[in-house]
Amino acid sequence: MPHARASHLSRRSLLAAGGALGIGAALTACGETAAKSEDKAAGKSGPWSFKDDRGKTVKSPATPKNIVAFTGVAAALHDFGIEVKGVFGPTKTADGKADVQAGDLDINKVKIIGNVYDEFNVEAYVALNPDLLVTAMWEKDKLWYVPEASSAKILKVAPSVALWAAETTIPKAIQRHADLAASLGADLKGKKTTDAKARFEKAAERLRQAAKANPKVKVMIGSASPELFYVSLAKMSADTLYFQELGVKFVEPKVNAAGFFEELSWENIDKYQADIIMMDNRTGILQPSDLKNKPTWTRLPAVKAGQVIPRTTEPIYSYDKCAPILEDLAEAIEKAKRVA
């Protein structure tokens, strides 16, 4: 992905560019699950419907089978037992490996119709004969990675479902992805899912206890571009808002007018002191190993102490993928030395 450039860019384009952003406040309602999941599980046919996070009830004469989805959503559906035919969004890295957002998807078995922002091969999409398009939603009614220039043409081909990736928290987002998977025929009572949910709940409690036992440990949320260092406000993203609810203490930057993050020049990145730094792990973003030539970075106390951890900025919303995120942060807080 391209790097985040400047604060005058739209929130949508900054997210696509890899800035560590999000949108705050939990959803007040999770919506409805589809009405026909039991019939599907029993092998019956019949009409299908699902109320998505736009508030739209999406209907189909039968349960969709040819599904095309944003990569991260496809990865979540995979974890719940639902496979897709095609994906769009960061799926394959330049060296041919699976992108971090692809999770456990077999990237050689799905048709990749777009691998970067604003790339969506409409002809390839139509050729898949899709009966459902699924993606994330960072802003109300904005379909993530569906190019606005061709959205009208794309949305005529098949019904679409949008699930919040913002204005929610991790547990609520997981539940909505589970709701969709169940409507498509997933067995949420299967051992794989129940074991993953138990692990997630255990991890959440571990993080709560780690934060309680180490109340003075402070975390900074960072994202790096060649020109700027971004410090995000925790309450504006689904992951870090949830961590905050569990008791984790975060640096609170003086955000810009948009309200999501503060841009710092590399000369001024020591404005905030933190014991742990969580760094945006998305493809295309400068990683800690890329910053060794930045003297101000290497002088940060958390960096010198080796207390820099990855941040999964766009989580895959399944219990299986979110449990390790909680476990890793809990471990970092448990082991952290006070250096700020």
mmCIF file of C-alpha atoms in Angstrom, residues 10-16 18-26 137-140 144 164-169 221 223 230-242 255-262 280 282 311-315 317:
data_model
loop_
_atom_site.group_PDB
_atom_site.id
_atom_site.type_symbol
_atom_site.label_atom_id
_atom_site.label_comp_id
_atom_site.label_asym_id
_atom_site.label_seq_id
_atom_site.Cartn_x
_atom_site.Cartn_y
_atom_site.Cartn_z
ATOM 1 C CA SER A 10 -9.736 11.938 3.465
ATOM 2 C CA ARG A 11 -10.111 9.489 6.310
ATOM 3 C CA ARG A 12 -10.909 6.812 3.701
ATOM 4 C CA SER A 13 -7.762 7.412 1.676
ATOM 5 C CA LEU A 14 -5.579 7.654 4.767
ATOM 6 C CA LEU A 15 -6.821 4.268 5.953
ATOM 7 C CA ALA A 16 -6.108 2.801 2.553
ATOM 8 C CA GLY A 18 -1.891 2.689 5.867
ATOM 9 C CA GLY A 19 -2.182 5.444 8.478
ATOM 10 C CA ALA A 20 -2.966 4.070 11.922
ATOM 11 C CA LEU A 21 -6.540 5.222 11.989
ATOM 12 C CA GLY A 22 -9.939 4.118 13.098
ATOM 13 C CA ILE A 23 -13.305 5.487 14.049
ATOM 14 C CA GLY A 24 -14.521 5.434 17.628
ATOM 15 C CA ALA A 25 -17.608 4.567 19.629
ATOM 16 C CA ALA A 26 -19.128 1.137 19.912
ATOM 17 C CA MET A 137 -17.035 -0.414 6.275
ATOM 18 C CA TRP A 138 -14.848 2.264 7.895
ATOM 19 C CA GLU A 139 -17.274 5.070 7.093
ATOM 20 C CA LYS A 140 -21.049 4.831 6.893
ATOM 21 C CA TRP A 144 -14.027 -0.745 1.709
ATOM 22 C CA TRP A 164 -18.338 -2.266 10.401
ATOM 23 C CA ALA A 165 -14.572 -2.274 10.840
ATOM 24 C CA ALA A 166 -14.915 0.936 12.877
ATOM 25 C CA GLU A 167 -17.500 2.384 15.242
ATOM 26 C CA THR A 168 -17.342 -0.944 17.046
ATOM 27 C CA THR A 169 -15.096 -3.053 19.260
ATOM 28 C CA ILE A 221 0.071 3.517 18.936
ATOM 29 C CA SER A 223 2.548 4.226 12.263
ATOM 30 C CA TYR A 230 1.594 9.111 13.318
ATOM 31 C CA VAL A 231 0.393 8.695 16.903
ATOM 32 C CA SER A 232 -3.192 7.477 17.083
ATOM 33 C CA LEU A 233 -5.873 8.088 19.670
ATOM 34 C CA ALA A 234 -6.887 4.760 21.175
ATOM 35 C CA LYS A 235 -10.619 5.360 21.411
ATOM 36 C CA MET A 236 -10.909 5.883 17.655
ATOM 37 C CA SER A 237 -10.175 2.279 16.596
ATOM 38 C CA ALA A 238 -12.028 -0.967 17.254
ATOM 39 C CA ASP A 239 -8.981 -2.816 18.579
ATOM 40 C CA THR A 240 -7.454 -0.178 20.805
ATOM 41 C CA LEU A 241 -10.842 1.001 22.085
ATOM 42 C CA TYR A 242 -11.406 -2.552 23.318
ATOM 43 C CA VAL A 255 -4.995 14.953 17.388
ATOM 44 C CA ASN A 256 -5.648 17.009 14.283
ATOM 45 C CA ALA A 257 -9.035 18.395 13.288
ATOM 46 C CA ALA A 258 -10.169 15.016 11.968
ATOM 47 C CA GLY A 259 -9.703 13.627 15.468
ATOM 48 C CA PHE A 260 -7.880 10.379 14.793
ATOM 49 C CA PHE A 261 -4.144 10.925 15.090
ATOM 50 C CA GLU A 262 -1.358 13.448 15.434
ATOM 51 C CA ASP A 280 1.185 -0.697 12.374
ATOM 52 C CA ARG A 282 0.341 -3.605 7.377
ATOM 53 C CA ARG A 311 -0.149 -3.761 15.925
ATOM 54 C CA THR A 312 -2.676 -5.578 13.760
ATOM 55 C CA THR A 313 -4.316 -2.377 12.553
ATOM 56 C CA GLU A 314 -6.951 -4.158 10.464
ATOM 57 C CA PRO A 315 -7.796 -7.274 12.485
ATOM 58 C CA TYR A 317 -12.539 -10.506 12.958
#
